[in-house]
Amino acid sequence: MIELIRSNDPVELSWVQSVLADEGIDCLVFDFHASILDGSIGALPRRLMVTPDDESRARYILEIARRDLPGNVDADSETDDNAAIYDDIKG
């Protein structure tokens, strides 16, 4: 397994899991229980892991998804180009 992101933010972790699941990429959250044991003070961030085969695709999908978040001024100009590139990668 390869670490995709490391975060103490449960909302971010949930969002990333949802984005990846929509694209058929399985992921696991490591250190979930350890972070609960520390009292959720943020000393132990959780790690979201993917398989080595899915790593590059998962990183690309997250990059596109983050660009498309509301408030990103560059999203409108790049969306069409990114969709064409993703279609080529996805096959």
XYZ file of N, CA and C in Angstrom:
273
model
N 0.847 -1.182 0.000
C 0.000 0.000 0.000
C 0.892 1.246 0.000
N 0.400 2.269 -0.689
C 1.117 3.530 -0.825
C 0.297 4.629 -0.151
N 0.972 5.486 0.617
C 0.288 6.598 1.261
C -0.082 7.656 0.223
N -1.365 7.952 0.126
C -1.840 8.955 -0.812
C -1.905 10.324 -0.134
N -2.526 10.377 1.049
C -2.551 11.610 1.835
C -2.418 11.264 3.309
N -2.047 12.263 4.083
C -1.969 12.153 5.539
C -2.714 13.360 6.083
N -3.695 13.110 6.956
C -4.517 14.219 7.434
C -5.132 13.914 8.789
N -5.370 14.975 9.535
C -6.131 14.881 10.785
C -7.580 15.291 10.577
N -7.914 15.703 9.373
C -9.246 16.216 9.065
C -10.156 15.080 8.581
N -11.128 14.672 9.404
C -12.006 13.568 8.999
C -12.867 13.908 7.789
N -13.178 15.179 7.608
C -13.983 15.586 6.447
C -13.169 15.408 5.167
N -11.916 15.827 5.196
C -11.056 15.649 4.019
C -10.881 14.172 3.686
N -10.631 13.366 4.713
C -10.458 11.930 4.480
C -11.712 11.303 3.885
N -12.858 11.681 4.405
C -14.120 11.153 3.892
C -14.346 11.594 2.445
N -14.036 12.849 2.147
C -14.205 13.373 0.789
C -13.303 12.629 -0.192
N -12.045 12.419 0.196
C -11.111 11.706 -0.680
C -11.581 10.267 -0.901
N -12.029 9.616 0.155
C -12.545 8.256 0.006
C -13.726 8.229 -0.964
N -14.608 9.196 -0.858
C -15.776 9.260 -1.730
C -15.375 9.494 -3.186
N -14.453 10.419 -3.413
C -13.987 10.707 -4.773
C -13.367 9.460 -5.391
N -12.520 8.775 -4.621
C -11.866 7.577 -5.148
C -12.864 6.445 -5.371
N -13.813 6.287 -4.462
C -14.821 5.232 -4.610
C -15.666 5.457 -5.863
N -15.971 6.722 -6.159
C -16.742 7.032 -7.375
C -16.002 6.606 -8.634
N -14.691 6.538 -8.553
C -13.874 6.134 -9.703
C -13.450 4.668 -9.628
N -13.967 3.945 -8.638
C -13.676 2.520 -8.523
C -12.318 2.201 -7.923
N -11.754 3.131 -7.172
C -10.451 2.910 -6.545
C -10.664 2.606 -5.073
N -10.191 1.438 -4.639
C -10.283 1.056 -3.237
C -9.177 1.728 -2.444
N -9.511 2.116 -1.219
C -8.508 2.717 -0.347
C -8.797 2.301 1.093
N -7.785 2.442 1.919
C -7.899 2.121 3.339
C -7.364 3.289 4.150
N -7.955 3.511 5.329
C -7.446 4.528 6.243
C -6.644 3.807 7.322
N -5.356 4.124 7.384
C -4.480 3.566 8.410
C -4.405 4.545 9.581
N -4.133 4.015 10.760
C -3.937 4.788 11.994
C -5.226 5.411 12.518
N -6.363 4.934 12.057
C -7.636 5.478 12.512
C -7.802 5.293 14.017
N -7.592 4.073 14.505
C -7.788 3.797 15.922
C -6.695 4.420 16.783
N -5.499 4.503 16.265
C -4.412 5.142 17.011
C -4.714 6.620 17.236
N -5.276 7.277 16.219
C -5.588 8.695 16.368
C -6.723 8.912 17.366
N -7.623 7.934 17.496
C -8.689 8.033 18.498
C -8.098 7.881 19.898
N -7.124 6.984 20.046
C -6.518 6.754 21.352
C -5.739 7.960 21.863
N -5.227 8.792 20.943
C -4.478 9.964 21.397
C -5.396 11.101 21.819
N -6.702 10.855 21.842
C -7.650 11.871 22.265
C -8.028 12.836 21.163
N -7.699 12.472 19.947
C -7.996 13.304 18.778
C -7.402 14.701 18.889
N -6.195 14.779 19.458
C -5.527 16.071 19.563
C -4.689 16.365 18.326
N -4.642 15.434 17.410
C -3.934 15.665 16.163
C -2.491 15.220 16.159
N -2.078 14.508 17.175
C -0.683 14.059 17.244
C -0.401 12.945 16.243
N -1.409 12.147 15.933
C -1.242 11.034 15.003
C -2.189 11.193 13.814
N -1.705 11.733 12.730
C -2.586 11.872 11.565
C -2.934 10.515 10.961
N -4.075 10.458 10.337
C -4.511 9.247 9.638
C -3.914 9.261 8.239
N -3.646 8.060 7.739
C -3.073 7.929 6.391
C -4.067 7.205 5.499
N -4.307 7.771 4.328
C -5.174 7.130 3.353
C -4.278 6.422 2.346
N -4.468 5.123 2.210
C -3.582 4.284 1.419
C -4.312 3.700 0.209
N -3.558 3.556 -0.889
C -4.063 2.911 -2.107
C -3.023 1.890 -2.561
N -3.425 1.016 -3.465
C -2.478 0.034 -3.998
C -1.500 0.736 -4.942
N -0.310 0.177 -5.106
C 0.656 0.780 -6.035
C 0.110 0.910 -7.455
N -0.715 -0.038 -7.872
C -1.291 0.020 -9.222
C -2.248 1.206 -9.406
N -2.879 1.633 -8.315
C -3.859 2.729 -8.385
C -3.269 4.095 -8.034
N -2.029 4.142 -7.594
C -1.475 5.388 -7.064
C -1.522 6.551 -8.053
N -0.981 6.376 -9.242
C -0.902 7.510 -10.173
C -2.300 7.969 -10.595
N -3.188 7.034 -10.838
C -4.564 7.395 -11.214
C -5.265 8.114 -10.066
N -5.071 7.623 -8.837
C -5.700 8.246 -7.669
C -5.182 9.669 -7.471
N -3.885 9.877 -7.617
C -3.320 11.233 -7.473
C -3.887 12.169 -8.537
N -3.998 11.676 -9.742
C -4.528 12.492 -10.831
C -5.997 12.854 -10.580
N -6.785 11.870 -10.163
C -8.199 12.105 -9.888
C -8.365 13.132 -8.775
N -7.551 13.027 -7.730
C -7.639 13.998 -6.642
C -7.228 15.394 -7.090
N -6.224 15.476 -7.931
C -5.800 16.772 -8.453
C -6.948 17.436 -9.211
N -7.614 16.675 -10.055
C -8.743 17.202 -10.824
C -9.890 17.588 -9.885
N -10.196 16.724 -8.924
C -11.303 16.986 -8.002
C -11.040 18.235 -7.166
N -9.810 18.431 -6.732
C -9.487 19.627 -5.943
C -9.602 20.885 -6.787
N -9.231 20.811 -8.050
C -9.374 21.972 -8.943
C -10.834 22.345 -9.137
N -11.707 21.348 -9.110
C -13.124 21.581 -9.361
C -13.897 22.013 -8.122
N -13.231 22.140 -6.978
C -13.913 22.585 -5.767
C -14.381 24.033 -5.927
N -15.518 24.365 -5.330
C -16.000 25.748 -5.401
C -14.946 26.720 -4.859
N -14.833 27.851 -5.529
C -13.874 28.854 -5.101
C -12.543 28.777 -5.810
N -12.334 27.747 -6.624
C -11.085 27.618 -7.371
C -11.260 28.365 -8.692
N -10.578 29.497 -8.852
C -10.774 30.346 -10.034
C -10.210 29.729 -11.302
N -9.261 28.809 -11.201
C -8.668 28.184 -12.375
C -9.480 27.011 -12.895
N -10.477 26.563 -12.153
C -11.213 25.345 -12.510
C -11.935 25.467 -13.843
N -12.562 26.607 -14.099
C -13.355 26.748 -15.321
C -12.512 26.646 -16.579
N -11.320 27.197 -16.577
C -10.498 27.208 -17.782
C -9.851 25.862 -18.075
N -9.695 25.012 -17.055
C -8.976 23.759 -17.241
C -9.877 22.542 -17.296
N -11.145 22.675 -17.001
C -12.033 21.523 -16.880
C -12.114 20.718 -18.170
N -12.296 21.368 -19.306
C -12.441 20.642 -20.569
C -11.170 19.891 -20.933
N -10.006 20.511 -20.751
C -8.738 19.847 -21.041
C -8.542 18.642 -20.137
N -8.867 18.795 -18.856
C -8.688 17.703 -17.904
C -9.613 16.536 -18.216
N -10.808 16.813 -18.649
C -11.758 15.744 -18.971
C -11.236 14.903 -20.124
N -10.664 15.548 -21.132
C -10.112 14.820 -22.284
C -8.924 13.965 -21.866
N -8.054 14.514 -21.021
C -6.885 13.754 -20.545
C -7.343 12.559 -19.713
N -8.312 12.781 -18.809
C -8.783 11.701 -17.968
C -9.422 10.598 -18.798
N -10.190 10.958 -19.826
C -10.803 9.952 -20.686
C -9.746 9.078 -21.341
N -8.615 9.669 -21.726
C -7.520 8.906 -22.328
C -6.897 7.950 -21.315
N -6.722 8.408 -20.063
C -6.107 7.578 -19.032
C -7.047 6.438 -18.638
N -8.312 6.785 -18.424
C -9.291 5.796 -17.959
C -9.521 4.703 -18.998
N -9.431 5.069 -20.255
C -9.556 4.086 -21.333
C -10.902 3.803 -21.730
